[in-house]
CSV table of C-alpha atoms and ligand atoms in Angstrom, one decimal:
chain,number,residue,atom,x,y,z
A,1357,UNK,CA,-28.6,62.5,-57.2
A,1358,UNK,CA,-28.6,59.1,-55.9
A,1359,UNK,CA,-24.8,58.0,-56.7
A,1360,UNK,CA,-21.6,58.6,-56.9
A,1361,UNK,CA,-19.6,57.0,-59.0
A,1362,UNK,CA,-17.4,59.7,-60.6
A,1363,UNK,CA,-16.7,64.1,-60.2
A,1364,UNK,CA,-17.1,64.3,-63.4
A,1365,UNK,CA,-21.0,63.8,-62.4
A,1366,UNK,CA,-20.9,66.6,-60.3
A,1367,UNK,CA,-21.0,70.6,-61.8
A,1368,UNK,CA,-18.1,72.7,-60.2
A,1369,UNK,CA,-21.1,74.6,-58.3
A,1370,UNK,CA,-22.5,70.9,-56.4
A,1371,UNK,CA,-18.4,69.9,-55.7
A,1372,UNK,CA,-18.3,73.5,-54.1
A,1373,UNK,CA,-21.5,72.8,-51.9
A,1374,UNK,CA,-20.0,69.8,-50.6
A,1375,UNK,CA,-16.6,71.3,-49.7
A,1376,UNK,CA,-18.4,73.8,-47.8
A,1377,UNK,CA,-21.1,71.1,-46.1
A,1378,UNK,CA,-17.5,69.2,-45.0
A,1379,UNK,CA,-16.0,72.2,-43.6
A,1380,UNK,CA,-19.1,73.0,-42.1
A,1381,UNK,CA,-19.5,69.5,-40.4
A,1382,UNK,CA,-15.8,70.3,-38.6
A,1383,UNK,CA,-17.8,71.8,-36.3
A,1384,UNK,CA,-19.4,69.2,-34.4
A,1385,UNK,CA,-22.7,71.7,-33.3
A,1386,UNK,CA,-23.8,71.0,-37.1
A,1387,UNK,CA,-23.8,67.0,-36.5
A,1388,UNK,CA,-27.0,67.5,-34.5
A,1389,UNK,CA,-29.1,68.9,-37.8
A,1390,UNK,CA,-27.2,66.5,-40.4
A,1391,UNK,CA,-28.1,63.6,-38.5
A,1392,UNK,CA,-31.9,63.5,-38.8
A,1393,UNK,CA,-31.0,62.6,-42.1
A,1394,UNK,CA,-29.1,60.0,-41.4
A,1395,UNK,CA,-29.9,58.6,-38.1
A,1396,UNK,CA,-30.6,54.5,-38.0
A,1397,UNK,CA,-29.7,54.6,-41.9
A,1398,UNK,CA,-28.7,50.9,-42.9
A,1399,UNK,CA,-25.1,51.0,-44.5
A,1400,UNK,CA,-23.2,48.3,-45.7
A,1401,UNK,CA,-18.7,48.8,-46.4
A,1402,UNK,CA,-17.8,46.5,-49.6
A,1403,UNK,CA,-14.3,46.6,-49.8
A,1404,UNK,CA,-13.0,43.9,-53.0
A,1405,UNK,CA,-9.6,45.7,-52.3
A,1406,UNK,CA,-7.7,46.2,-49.4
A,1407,UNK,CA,-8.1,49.5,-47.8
A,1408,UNK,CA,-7.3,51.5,-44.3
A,1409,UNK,CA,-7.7,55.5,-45.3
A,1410,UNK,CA,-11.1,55.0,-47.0
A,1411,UNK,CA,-13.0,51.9,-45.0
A,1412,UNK,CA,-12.7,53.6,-41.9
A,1413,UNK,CA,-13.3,56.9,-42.4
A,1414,UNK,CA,-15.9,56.1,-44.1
A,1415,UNK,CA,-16.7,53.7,-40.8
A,1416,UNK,CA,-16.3,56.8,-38.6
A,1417,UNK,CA,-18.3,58.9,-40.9
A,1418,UNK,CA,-21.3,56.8,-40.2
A,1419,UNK,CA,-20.9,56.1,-36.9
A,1420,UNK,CA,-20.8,60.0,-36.2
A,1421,UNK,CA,-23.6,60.0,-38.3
A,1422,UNK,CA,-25.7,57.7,-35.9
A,1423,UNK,CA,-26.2,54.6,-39.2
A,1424,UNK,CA,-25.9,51.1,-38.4
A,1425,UNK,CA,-23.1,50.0,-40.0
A,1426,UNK,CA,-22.7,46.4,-41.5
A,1427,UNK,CA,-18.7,45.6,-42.2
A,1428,UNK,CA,-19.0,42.8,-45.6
A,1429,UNK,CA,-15.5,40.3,-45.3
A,1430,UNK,CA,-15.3,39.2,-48.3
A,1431,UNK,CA,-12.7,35.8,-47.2
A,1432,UNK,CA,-15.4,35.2,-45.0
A,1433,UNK,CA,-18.1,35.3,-47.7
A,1434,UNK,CA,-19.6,32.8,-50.6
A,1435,UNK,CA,-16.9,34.7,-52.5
A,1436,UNK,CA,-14.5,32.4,-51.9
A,1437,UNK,CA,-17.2,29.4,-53.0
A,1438,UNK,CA,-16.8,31.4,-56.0
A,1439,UNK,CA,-19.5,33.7,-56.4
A,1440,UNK,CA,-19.2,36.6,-58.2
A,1441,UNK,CA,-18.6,40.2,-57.5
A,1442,UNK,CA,-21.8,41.0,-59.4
A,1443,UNK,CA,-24.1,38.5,-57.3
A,1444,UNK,CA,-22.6,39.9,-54.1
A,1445,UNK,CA,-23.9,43.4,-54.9
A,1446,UNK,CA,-27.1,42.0,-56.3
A,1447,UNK,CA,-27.3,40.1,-52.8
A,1448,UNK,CA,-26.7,43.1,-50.6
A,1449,UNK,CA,-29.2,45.3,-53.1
A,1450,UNK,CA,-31.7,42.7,-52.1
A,1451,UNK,CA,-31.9,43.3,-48.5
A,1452,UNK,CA,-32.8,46.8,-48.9
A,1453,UNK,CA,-30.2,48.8,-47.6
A,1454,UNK,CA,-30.0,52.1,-47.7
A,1455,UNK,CA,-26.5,53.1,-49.2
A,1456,UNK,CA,-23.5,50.8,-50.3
A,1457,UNK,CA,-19.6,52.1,-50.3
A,1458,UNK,CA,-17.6,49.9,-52.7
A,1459,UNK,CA,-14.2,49.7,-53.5
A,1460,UNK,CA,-13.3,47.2,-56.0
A,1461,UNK,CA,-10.4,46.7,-58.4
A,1462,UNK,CA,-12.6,46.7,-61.5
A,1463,UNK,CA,-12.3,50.2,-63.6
A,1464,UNK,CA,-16.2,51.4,-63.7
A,1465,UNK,CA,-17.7,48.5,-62.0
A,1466,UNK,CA,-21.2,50.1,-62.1
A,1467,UNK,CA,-21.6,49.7,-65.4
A,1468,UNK,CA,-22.3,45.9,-65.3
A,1469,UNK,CA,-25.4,46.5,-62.9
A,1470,UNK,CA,-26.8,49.0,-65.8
A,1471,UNK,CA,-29.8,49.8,-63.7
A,1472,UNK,CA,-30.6,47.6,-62.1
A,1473,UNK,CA,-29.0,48.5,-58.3
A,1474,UNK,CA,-31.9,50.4,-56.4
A,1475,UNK,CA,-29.8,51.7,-53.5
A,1476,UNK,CA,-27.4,54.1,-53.4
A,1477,UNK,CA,-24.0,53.4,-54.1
A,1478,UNK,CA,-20.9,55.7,-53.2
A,1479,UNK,CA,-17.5,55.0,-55.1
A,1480,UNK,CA,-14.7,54.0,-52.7
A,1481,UNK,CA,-12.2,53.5,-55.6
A,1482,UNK,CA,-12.4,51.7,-58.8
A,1483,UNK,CA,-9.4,49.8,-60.1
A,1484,UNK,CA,-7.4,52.9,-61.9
A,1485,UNK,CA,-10.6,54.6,-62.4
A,1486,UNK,CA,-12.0,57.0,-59.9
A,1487,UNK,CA,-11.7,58.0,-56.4
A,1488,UNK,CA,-14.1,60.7,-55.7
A,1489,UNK,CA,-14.0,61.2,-52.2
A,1490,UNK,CA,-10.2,61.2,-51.8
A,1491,UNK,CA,-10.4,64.0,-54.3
A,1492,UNK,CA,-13.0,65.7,-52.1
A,1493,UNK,CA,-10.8,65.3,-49.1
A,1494,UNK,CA,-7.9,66.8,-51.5
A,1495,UNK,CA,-9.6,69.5,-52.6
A,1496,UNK,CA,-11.0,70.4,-49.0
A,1497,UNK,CA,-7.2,70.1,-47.4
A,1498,UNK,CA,-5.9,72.9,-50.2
A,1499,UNK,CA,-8.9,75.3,-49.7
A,1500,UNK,CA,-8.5,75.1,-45.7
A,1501,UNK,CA,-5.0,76.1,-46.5
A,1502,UNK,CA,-5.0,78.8,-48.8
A,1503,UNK,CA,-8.9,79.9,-48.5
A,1504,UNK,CA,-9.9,78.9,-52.2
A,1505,UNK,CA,-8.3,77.2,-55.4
A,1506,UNK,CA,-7.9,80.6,-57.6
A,1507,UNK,CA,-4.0,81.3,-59.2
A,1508,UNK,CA,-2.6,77.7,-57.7
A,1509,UNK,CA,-0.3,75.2,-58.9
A,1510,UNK,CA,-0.1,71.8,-58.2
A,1511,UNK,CA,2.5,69.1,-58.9
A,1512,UNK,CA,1.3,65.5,-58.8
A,1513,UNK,CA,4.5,63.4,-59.0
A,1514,UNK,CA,4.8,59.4,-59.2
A,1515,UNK,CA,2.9,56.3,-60.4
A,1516,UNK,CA,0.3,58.6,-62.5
A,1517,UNK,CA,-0.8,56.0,-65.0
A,1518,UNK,CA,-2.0,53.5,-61.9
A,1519,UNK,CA,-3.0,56.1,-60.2
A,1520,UNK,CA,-7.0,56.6,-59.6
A,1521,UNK,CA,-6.5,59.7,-56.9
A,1522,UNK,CA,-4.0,61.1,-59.6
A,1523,UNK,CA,-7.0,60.4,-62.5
A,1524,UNK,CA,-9.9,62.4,-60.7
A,1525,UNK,CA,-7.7,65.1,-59.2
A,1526,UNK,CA,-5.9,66.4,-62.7
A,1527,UNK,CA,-9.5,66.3,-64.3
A,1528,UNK,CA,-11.6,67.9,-61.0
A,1529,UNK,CA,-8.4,70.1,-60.4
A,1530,UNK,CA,-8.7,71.8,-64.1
A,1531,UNK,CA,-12.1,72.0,-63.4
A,1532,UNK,CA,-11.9,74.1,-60.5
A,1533,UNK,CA,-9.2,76.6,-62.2
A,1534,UNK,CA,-6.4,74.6,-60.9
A,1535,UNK,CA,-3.2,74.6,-62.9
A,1536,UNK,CA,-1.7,70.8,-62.6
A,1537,UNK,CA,1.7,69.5,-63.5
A,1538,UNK,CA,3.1,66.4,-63.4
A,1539,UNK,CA,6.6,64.2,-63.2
A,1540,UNK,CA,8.0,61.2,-62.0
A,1541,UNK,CA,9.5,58.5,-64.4
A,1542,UNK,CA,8.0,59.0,-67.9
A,1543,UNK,CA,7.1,55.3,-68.0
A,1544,UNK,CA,4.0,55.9,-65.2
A,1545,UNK,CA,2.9,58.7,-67.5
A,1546,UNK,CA,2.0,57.3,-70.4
A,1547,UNK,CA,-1.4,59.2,-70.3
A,1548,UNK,CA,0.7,62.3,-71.7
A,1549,UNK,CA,1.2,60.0,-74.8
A,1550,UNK,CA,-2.4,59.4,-75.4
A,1551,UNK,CA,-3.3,63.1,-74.9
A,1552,UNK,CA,-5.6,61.9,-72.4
A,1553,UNK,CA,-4.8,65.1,-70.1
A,1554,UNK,CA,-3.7,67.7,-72.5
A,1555,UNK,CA,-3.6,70.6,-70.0
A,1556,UNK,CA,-1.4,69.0,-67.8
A,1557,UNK,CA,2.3,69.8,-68.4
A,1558,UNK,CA,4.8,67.6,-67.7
A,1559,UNK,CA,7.9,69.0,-65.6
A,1560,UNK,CA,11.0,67.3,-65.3
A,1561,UNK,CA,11.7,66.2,-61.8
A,1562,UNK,CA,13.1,67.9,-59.6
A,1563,UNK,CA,12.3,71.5,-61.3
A,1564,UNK,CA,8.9,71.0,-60.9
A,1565,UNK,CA,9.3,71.5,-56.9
A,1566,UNK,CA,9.8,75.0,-56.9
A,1567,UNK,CA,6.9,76.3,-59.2
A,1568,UNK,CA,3.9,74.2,-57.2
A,1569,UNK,CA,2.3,75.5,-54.0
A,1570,UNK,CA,1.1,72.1,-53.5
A,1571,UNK,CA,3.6,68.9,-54.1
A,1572,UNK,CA,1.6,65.7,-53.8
A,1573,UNK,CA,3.5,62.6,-54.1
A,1574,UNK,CA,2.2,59.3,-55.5
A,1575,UNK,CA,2.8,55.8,-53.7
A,1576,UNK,CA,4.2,53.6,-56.7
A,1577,UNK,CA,1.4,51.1,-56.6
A,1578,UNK,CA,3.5,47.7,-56.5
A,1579,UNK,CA,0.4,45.8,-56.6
A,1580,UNK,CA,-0.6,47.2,-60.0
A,1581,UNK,CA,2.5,46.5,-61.6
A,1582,UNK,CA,3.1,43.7,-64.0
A,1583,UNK,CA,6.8,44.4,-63.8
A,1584,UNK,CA,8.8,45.7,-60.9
A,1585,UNK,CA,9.9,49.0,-60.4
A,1586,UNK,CA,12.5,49.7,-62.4
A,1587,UNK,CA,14.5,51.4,-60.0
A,1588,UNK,CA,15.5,50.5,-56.8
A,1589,UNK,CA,14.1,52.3,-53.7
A,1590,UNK,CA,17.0,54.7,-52.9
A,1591,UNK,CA,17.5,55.4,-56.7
A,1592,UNK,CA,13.9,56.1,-57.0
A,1593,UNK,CA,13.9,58.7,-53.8
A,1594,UNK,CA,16.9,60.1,-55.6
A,1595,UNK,CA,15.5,61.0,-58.8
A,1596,UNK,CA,11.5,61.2,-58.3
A,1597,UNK,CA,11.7,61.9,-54.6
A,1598,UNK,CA,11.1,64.4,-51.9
A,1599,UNK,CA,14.1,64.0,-49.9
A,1600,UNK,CA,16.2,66.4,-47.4
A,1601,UNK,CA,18.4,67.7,-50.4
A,1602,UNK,CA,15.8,68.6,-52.7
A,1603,UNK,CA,13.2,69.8,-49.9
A,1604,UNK,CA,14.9,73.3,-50.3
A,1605,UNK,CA,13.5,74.1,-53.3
A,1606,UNK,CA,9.8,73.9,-52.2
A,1607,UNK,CA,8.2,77.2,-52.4
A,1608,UNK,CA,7.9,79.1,-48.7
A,1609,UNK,CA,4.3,78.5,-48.6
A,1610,UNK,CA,4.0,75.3,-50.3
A,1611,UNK,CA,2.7,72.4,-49.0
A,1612,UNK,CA,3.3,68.6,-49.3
A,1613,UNK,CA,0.7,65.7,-49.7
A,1614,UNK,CA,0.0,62.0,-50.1
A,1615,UNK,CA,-3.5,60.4,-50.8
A,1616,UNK,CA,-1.2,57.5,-48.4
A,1617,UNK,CA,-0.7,54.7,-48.1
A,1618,UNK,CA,2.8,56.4,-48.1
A,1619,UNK,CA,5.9,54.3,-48.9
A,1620,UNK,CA,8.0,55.7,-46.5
A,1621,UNK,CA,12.0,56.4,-47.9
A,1622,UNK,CA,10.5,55.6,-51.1
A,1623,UNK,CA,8.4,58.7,-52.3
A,1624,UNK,CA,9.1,60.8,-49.3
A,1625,UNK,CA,11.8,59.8,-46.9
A,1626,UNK,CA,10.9,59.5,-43.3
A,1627,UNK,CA,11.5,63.2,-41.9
A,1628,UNK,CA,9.5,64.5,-44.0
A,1629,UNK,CA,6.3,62.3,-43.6
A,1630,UNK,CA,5.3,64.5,-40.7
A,1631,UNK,CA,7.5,67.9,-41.3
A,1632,UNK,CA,5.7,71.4,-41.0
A,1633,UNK,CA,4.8,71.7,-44.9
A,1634,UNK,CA,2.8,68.3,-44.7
A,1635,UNK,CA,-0.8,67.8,-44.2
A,1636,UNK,CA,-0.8,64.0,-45.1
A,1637,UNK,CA,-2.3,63.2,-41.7
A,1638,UNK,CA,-4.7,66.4,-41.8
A,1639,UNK,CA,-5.9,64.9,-45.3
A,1640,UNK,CA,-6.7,61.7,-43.2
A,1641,UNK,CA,-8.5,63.9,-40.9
A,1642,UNK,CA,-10.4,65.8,-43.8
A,1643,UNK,CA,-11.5,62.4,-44.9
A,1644,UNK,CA,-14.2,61.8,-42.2
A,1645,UNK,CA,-16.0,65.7,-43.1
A,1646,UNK,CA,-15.9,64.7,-46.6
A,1647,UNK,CA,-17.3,61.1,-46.4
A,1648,UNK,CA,-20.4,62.5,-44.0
A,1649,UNK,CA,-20.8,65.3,-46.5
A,1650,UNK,CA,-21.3,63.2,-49.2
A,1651,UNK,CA,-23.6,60.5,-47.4
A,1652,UNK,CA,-25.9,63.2,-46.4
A,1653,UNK,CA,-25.8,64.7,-49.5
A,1654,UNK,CA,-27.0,61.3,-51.1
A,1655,UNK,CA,-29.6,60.5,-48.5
A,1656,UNK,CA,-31.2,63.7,-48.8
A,1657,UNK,CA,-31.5,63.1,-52.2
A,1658,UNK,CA,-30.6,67.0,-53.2
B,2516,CP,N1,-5.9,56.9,-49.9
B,2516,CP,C1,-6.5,55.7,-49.9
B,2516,CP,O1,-7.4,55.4,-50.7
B,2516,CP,O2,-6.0,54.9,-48.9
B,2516,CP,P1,-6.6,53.5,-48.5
B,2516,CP,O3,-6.2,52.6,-49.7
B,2516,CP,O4,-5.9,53.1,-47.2
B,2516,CP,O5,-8.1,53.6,-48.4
Protein backbone atom coordinates (compact mmCIF):
# COMPACT_ATOMS: atom_id res chain seq x y z
CA UNK A 1 0.00 0.00 0.00
CA UNK A 2 1.66 3.19 -0.65
CA UNK A 3 -1.21 5.68 0.66
CA UNK A 4 -3.57 6.66 2.68
CA UNK A 5 -6.10 8.61 1.79
CA UNK A 6 -9.25 6.94 3.26
CA UNK A 7 -10.32 3.50 5.94
CA UNK A 8 -12.37 2.60 3.59
CA UNK A 9 -9.00 1.36 1.69
CA UNK A 10 -8.18 -0.64 4.42
CA UNK A 11 -9.95 -4.44 5.13
CA UNK A 12 -11.10 -4.65 8.84
CA UNK A 13 -8.11 -7.32 9.20
CA UNK A 14 -5.14 -4.39 7.96
CA UNK A 15 -7.07 -1.58 10.47
CA UNK A 16 -6.71 -4.36 13.16
CA UNK A 17 -2.91 -4.82 12.37
CA UNK A 18 -2.31 -1.29 12.80
CA UNK A 19 -4.17 -0.90 16.14
CA UNK A 20 -2.14 -3.53 17.44
CA UNK A 21 1.37 -2.20 15.74
CA UNK A 22 0.23 1.29 17.78
CA UNK A 23 -0.32 -0.40 20.99
CA UNK A 24 2.59 -2.19 20.46
CA UNK A 25 4.83 0.94 19.83
CA UNK A 26 3.52 2.24 23.55
CA UNK A 27 6.27 0.44 24.56
CA UNK A 28 9.19 2.28 23.67
CA UNK A 29 11.63 -1.22 23.57
CA UNK A 30 9.73 -1.75 20.09
CA UNK A 31 10.95 1.80 18.65
CA UNK A 32 14.40 0.35 18.28
CA UNK A 33 13.17 -2.43 15.47
CA UNK A 34 10.52 0.02 13.83
CA UNK A 35 13.06 2.53 13.20
CA UNK A 36 15.28 0.78 10.74
CA UNK A 37 12.55 1.43 8.70
CA UNK A 38 12.32 4.70 9.07
CA UNK A 39 15.50 6.10 10.17
CA UNK A 40 16.80 9.43 8.01
CA UNK A 41 13.46 9.03 6.03
CA UNK A 42 12.74 12.59 4.35
CA UNK A 43 9.16 13.87 5.42
CA UNK A 44 7.56 16.86 4.56
CA UNK A 45 4.04 18.33 7.03
CA UNK A 46 1.58 20.23 4.41
CA UNK A 47 -0.88 21.70 6.45
CA UNK A 48 -3.53 24.09 3.85
CA UNK A 49 -5.59 24.17 7.20
CA UNK A 50 -4.85 25.10 10.51
CA UNK A 51 -4.07 22.29 12.77
CA UNK A 52 -2.46 21.58 16.47
CA UNK A 53 -3.73 17.75 17.33
CA UNK A 54 -2.57 16.26 13.96
CA UNK A 55 0.73 18.52 12.75
CA UNK A 56 2.38 17.65 15.81
CA UNK A 57 1.74 14.48 16.52
CA UNK A 58 2.44 13.64 13.46
CA UNK A 59 5.77 15.97 14.14
CA UNK A 60 6.50 13.78 17.22
CA UNK A 61 5.78 10.64 15.49
CA UNK A 62 8.68 11.30 13.22
CA UNK A 63 10.90 12.63 15.28
CA UNK A 64 10.61 9.37 17.60
CA UNK A 65 10.95 7.69 14.47
CA UNK A 66 14.51 9.23 13.74
CA UNK A 67 13.03 11.07 9.90
CA UNK A 68 14.18 14.44 9.05
CA UNK A 69 11.37 16.42 9.13
CA UNK A 70 10.72 19.45 6.81
CA UNK A 71 7.76 21.87 8.35
CA UNK A 72 6.04 23.64 4.74
CA UNK A 73 4.43 27.42 5.84
CA UNK A 74 2.30 27.89 3.52
CA UNK A 75 2.08 32.29 4.34
CA UNK A 76 5.62 31.97 3.89
CA UNK A 77 5.36 30.15 0.50
CA UNK A 78 4.74 31.12 -3.43
CA UNK A 79 1.23 30.39 -2.26
CA UNK A 80 0.57 33.65 -1.43
CA UNK A 81 2.15 34.79 -5.10
CA UNK A 82 -0.72 32.73 -5.91
CA UNK A 83 0.27 29.36 -6.82
CA UNK A 84 -1.79 26.67 -6.58
CA UNK A 85 -2.32 23.97 -4.12
CA UNK A 86 -1.78 21.43 -6.95
CA UNK A 87 1.70 22.98 -8.07
CA UNK A 88 2.84 23.02 -4.39
CA UNK A 89 2.32 19.21 -4.14
CA UNK A 90 3.74 18.70 -7.54
CA UNK A 91 6.81 20.91 -6.25
CA UNK A 92 7.34 18.90 -3.09
CA UNK A 93 6.75 15.48 -5.31
CA UNK A 94 9.64 16.71 -7.25
CA UNK A 95 12.26 16.75 -4.72
CA UNK A 96 11.93 13.21 -3.96
CA UNK A 97 10.72 12.85 -0.65
CA UNK A 98 9.90 10.04 0.87
CA UNK A 99 6.30 10.54 2.35
CA UNK A 100 3.99 13.74 2.38
CA UNK A 101 1.13 14.36 5.38
CA UNK A 102 -1.46 16.79 3.96
CA UNK A 103 -4.26 18.38 5.41
CA UNK A 104 -6.19 20.52 3.15
CA UNK A 105 -9.77 21.87 3.09
CA UNK A 106 -10.53 20.32 -0.23
CA UNK A 107 -12.97 17.03 0.01
CA UNK A 108 -10.74 14.17 -1.79
CA UNK A 109 -7.85 16.33 -2.87
CA UNK A 110 -5.98 13.36 -4.35
CA UNK A 111 -8.05 12.93 -6.91
CA UNK A 112 -6.76 15.97 -8.97
CA UNK A 113 -3.05 14.43 -8.98
CA UNK A 114 -4.74 11.08 -10.62
CA UNK A 115 -1.46 9.39 -10.67
CA UNK A 116 0.75 11.26 -11.05
CA UNK A 117 2.24 11.82 -7.13
CA UNK A 118 5.19 9.17 -6.80
CA UNK A 119 5.61 9.51 -3.09
CA UNK A 120 3.63 8.50 -0.45
CA UNK A 121 1.08 10.58 0.78
CA UNK A 122 -0.84 10.14 4.26
CA UNK A 123 -4.33 11.94 4.76
CA UNK A 124 -4.17 14.47 7.57
CA UNK A 125 -7.84 15.65 6.91
CA UNK A 126 -9.65 16.57 3.87
CA UNK A 127 -12.26 19.27 3.92
CA UNK A 128 -15.47 17.19 5.26
CA UNK A 129 -14.07 14.22 3.82
CA UNK A 130 -11.83 11.88 5.70
CA UNK A 131 -9.68 11.73 8.70
CA UNK A 132 -8.06 8.42 8.88
CA UNK A 133 -5.76 8.66 11.53
CA UNK A 134 -7.92 10.49 14.10
CA UNK A 135 -10.17 7.51 13.54
CA UNK A 136 -7.22 5.17 14.20
CA UNK A 137 -6.42 7.07 17.36
CA UNK A 138 -10.33 6.62 18.17
CA UNK A 139 -10.51 3.36 17.60
CA UNK A 140 -7.21 2.58 19.56
CA UNK A 141 -8.49 4.87 22.76
CA UNK A 142 -11.94 2.43 22.88
CA UNK A 143 -10.03 -0.90 22.48
CA UNK A 144 -7.38 0.16 25.39
CA UNK A 145 -10.46 0.70 27.33
CA UNK A 146 -12.63 -2.01 26.98
CA UNK A 147 -10.12 -4.70 25.34
CA UNK A 148 -11.92 -4.92 21.91
CA UNK A 149 -15.03 -3.29 19.96
CA UNK A 150 -17.51 -6.39 20.23
CA UNK A 151 -21.40 -5.52 21.83
CA UNK A 152 -20.44 -1.50 22.04
CA UNK A 153 -22.37 1.53 21.52
CA UNK A 154 -21.33 4.70 20.53
CA UNK A 155 -23.02 8.10 20.42
CA UNK A 156 -21.42 10.67 18.20
CA UNK A 157 -23.25 13.95 19.05
CA UNK A 158 -22.83 17.54 17.34
CA UNK A 159 -21.81 19.21 14.06
CA UNK A 160 -22.05 15.65 12.07
CA UNK A 161 -22.65 16.99 8.56
CA UNK A 162 -19.20 19.16 8.82
CA UNK A 163 -17.71 16.75 10.52
CA UNK A 164 -14.78 14.56 8.68
CA UNK A 165 -13.80 12.54 12.20
CA UNK A 166 -17.68 12.04 12.53
CA UNK A 167 -17.63 10.73 8.48
CA UNK A 168 -14.84 7.97 8.93
CA UNK A 169 -15.71 6.90 12.40
CA UNK A 170 -19.70 6.00 11.75
CA UNK A 171 -18.51 4.15 8.47
CA UNK A 172 -15.04 2.30 10.06
CA UNK A 173 -17.14 1.95 13.36
CA UNK A 174 -19.89 -0.27 11.50
CA UNK A 175 -17.26 -1.91 10.00
CA UNK A 176 -15.68 -3.13 13.03
CA UNK A 177 -19.22 -4.34 14.64
CA UNK A 178 -19.70 -1.08 16.23
CA UNK A 179 -23.23 0.00 16.86
CA UNK A 180 -23.26 4.04 16.22
CA UNK A 181 -25.95 6.55 17.15
CA UNK A 182 -26.14 9.89 16.63
CA UNK A 183 -27.88 13.50 17.88
CA UNK A 184 -27.32 16.97 18.21
CA UNK A 185 -29.47 19.61 16.28
CA UNK A 186 -31.15 17.87 13.25
CA UNK A 187 -29.92 20.64 11.05
CA UNK A 188 -25.99 19.24 11.31
CA UNK A 189 -27.43 15.87 10.38
CA UNK A 190 -28.71 16.12 7.28
CA UNK A 191 -26.76 12.95 6.19
CA UNK A 192 -29.76 11.01 7.87
CA UNK A 193 -31.84 12.67 5.07
CA UNK A 194 -29.83 11.44 2.26
CA UNK A 195 -29.60 7.90 3.70
CA UNK A 196 -26.07 8.39 3.44
CA UNK A 197 -25.52 6.28 6.83
CA UNK A 198 -28.55 4.15 7.04
CA UNK A 199 -27.37 2.09 10.06
CA UNK A 200 -26.95 4.85 12.19
CA UNK A 201 -29.94 5.73 14.30
CA UNK A 202 -30.64 8.93 15.34
CA UNK A 203 -31.44 9.49 19.21
CA UNK A 204 -32.86 12.45 20.48
CA UNK A 205 -30.64 14.31 22.74
CA UNK A 206 -30.25 13.82 25.82
CA UNK A 207 -31.71 10.05 25.85
CA UNK A 208 -29.02 9.03 23.81
CA UNK A 209 -26.48 9.48 26.94
CA UNK A 210 -27.58 6.65 28.78
CA UNK A 211 -27.54 3.75 26.17
CA UNK A 212 -23.74 4.58 24.67
CA UNK A 213 -20.58 3.24 26.47
CA UNK A 214 -18.81 5.79 24.54
CA UNK A 215 -20.20 9.65 24.26
CA UNK A 216 -18.04 11.54 21.77
CA UNK A 217 -18.87 15.04 21.35
CA UNK A 218 -18.39 17.09 18.24
CA UNK A 219 -16.77 20.72 18.19
CA UNK A 220 -19.50 22.79 16.05
CA UNK A 221 -17.09 23.72 13.29
CA UNK A 222 -17.67 27.65 13.18
CA UNK A 223 -15.31 27.92 10.36
CA UNK A 224 -17.41 25.63 8.15
CA UNK A 225 -20.55 27.39 8.58
CA UNK A 226 -22.08 29.69 6.16
CA UNK A 227 -24.50 30.80 8.82
CA UNK A 228 -23.95 31.10 12.51
CA UNK A 229 -24.99 28.75 14.91
CA UNK A 230 -28.30 29.04 15.50
CA UNK A 231 -28.18 28.84 19.07
CA UNK A 232 -26.34 30.66 21.36
CA UNK A 233 -23.52 28.96 23.39
CA UNK A 234 -25.31 28.29 26.75
CA UNK A 235 -28.56 27.26 24.82
CA UNK A 236 -26.54 24.97 22.75
CA UNK A 237 -24.77 23.27 26.06
CA UNK A 238 -28.36 23.06 27.28
CA UNK A 239 -29.89 21.10 24.66
CA UNK A 240 -26.91 19.21 22.75
CA UNK A 241 -24.49 19.34 25.58
CA UNK A 242 -22.68 17.39 28.17
CA UNK A 243 -23.05 19.43 31.13
CA UNK A 244 -23.19 18.66 35.10
CA UNK A 245 -27.02 18.03 35.01
CA UNK A 246 -27.14 15.68 32.36
CA UNK A 247 -23.67 13.90 33.12
CA UNK A 248 -25.76 11.55 35.53
CA UNK A 249 -27.22 9.75 32.98
CA UNK A 250 -23.91 8.37 31.42
CA UNK A 251 -23.63 4.71 31.83
CA UNK A 252 -21.16 3.65 34.93
CA UNK A 253 -18.59 2.53 32.64
CA UNK A 254 -18.99 4.81 29.81
CA UNK A 255 -16.62 6.98 28.61
CA UNK A 256 -16.46 10.53 27.10
CA UNK A 257 -14.48 11.82 23.97
CA UNK A 258 -13.56 14.72 21.70
CA UNK A 259 -11.44 14.42 18.37
CA UNK A 260 -10.69 18.38 20.05
CA UNK A 261 -10.24 21.10 19.28
CA UNK A 262 -12.84 21.23 22.23
CA UNK A 263 -15.06 24.33 22.52
CA UNK A 264 -15.03 24.44 26.06
CA UNK A 265 -18.72 25.45 27.80
CA UNK A 266 -19.97 24.93 24.41
CA UNK A 267 -20.07 21.04 23.73
CA UNK A 268 -18.79 20.01 27.09
CA UNK A 269 -18.59 22.54 29.95
CA UNK A 270 -15.28 22.99 31.61
CA UNK A 271 -15.42 20.30 34.58
CA UNK A 272 -15.90 17.95 32.51
CA UNK A 273 -13.01 18.43 29.90
CA UNK A 274 -10.72 16.53 32.24
CA UNK A 275 -13.31 14.47 34.66
CA UNK A 276 -12.55 10.66 35.30
CA UNK A 277 -14.92 9.31 32.29
CA UNK A 278 -12.69 11.45 29.73
CA UNK A 279 -9.93 10.25 27.65
CA UNK A 280 -9.78 13.41 25.42
CA UNK A 281 -6.18 14.05 26.43
CA UNK A 282 -5.35 10.16 26.35
CA UNK A 283 -6.75 10.31 22.57
CA UNK A 284 -4.11 13.12 22.13
CA UNK A 285 -1.69 10.79 23.50
CA UNK A 286 -2.89 7.73 21.35
CA UNK A 287 -2.27 10.02 18.36
CA UNK A 288 1.59 9.76 18.34
CA UNK A 289 1.33 5.45 18.42
CA UNK A 290 -1.11 5.71 15.73
CA UNK A 291 0.70 8.29 13.37
CA UNK A 292 4.18 6.05 13.69
CA UNK A 293 2.10 3.01 13.07
CA UNK A 294 0.86 4.06 10.03
CA UNK A 295 4.22 5.69 8.59
CA UNK A 296 5.96 2.52 9.15
CA UNK A 297 3.29 0.67 7.83
CA UNK A 298 3.59 2.81 4.49
CA UNK A 299 7.36 2.80 4.32
CA UNK A 300 7.59 -0.76 4.55
CA UNK A 301 5.38 -1.03 1.88
CA UNK A 302 3.35 -4.10 3.53
N1 LIG B 1 -8.54 16.46 15.95
C1 LIG B 1 -7.87 17.24 15.10
O1 LIG B 1 -7.79 16.98 13.88
O2 LIG B 1 -7.31 18.34 15.71
P1 LIG B 1 -6.39 19.41 14.96
O3 LIG B 1 -7.28 20.17 14.00
O4 LIG B 1 -5.83 20.28 16.04
O5 LIG B 1 -5.33 18.67 14.20
Amino acid sequence: MKNLFSLNELTVEKIEYLLDLSEKLTDLSEFENIKKITNDKLVCNLFFEPSTRTHYSFEVAQNRLNMKIISFDSVNSSMQKKETFYDTIKTFDSFSLDLLIIRCSENEFWKQFDCEIQTPIINAGDGTSEHPTQSLLDLLTIKKEFSGFSGLTVGIIGDIVNSRVAHTNIETMQRLGIKVLLSGPLEYIPVLNLNDFPNAEYIPFPEILSKCDVVMMLRIQHERHLHKCCLEKSEYNKNYGLNSKNFSLLKRNAIIMHPGPVNRGIEITDELVECEKSRIFEQMKNGVFVRMAVICYLLSKI
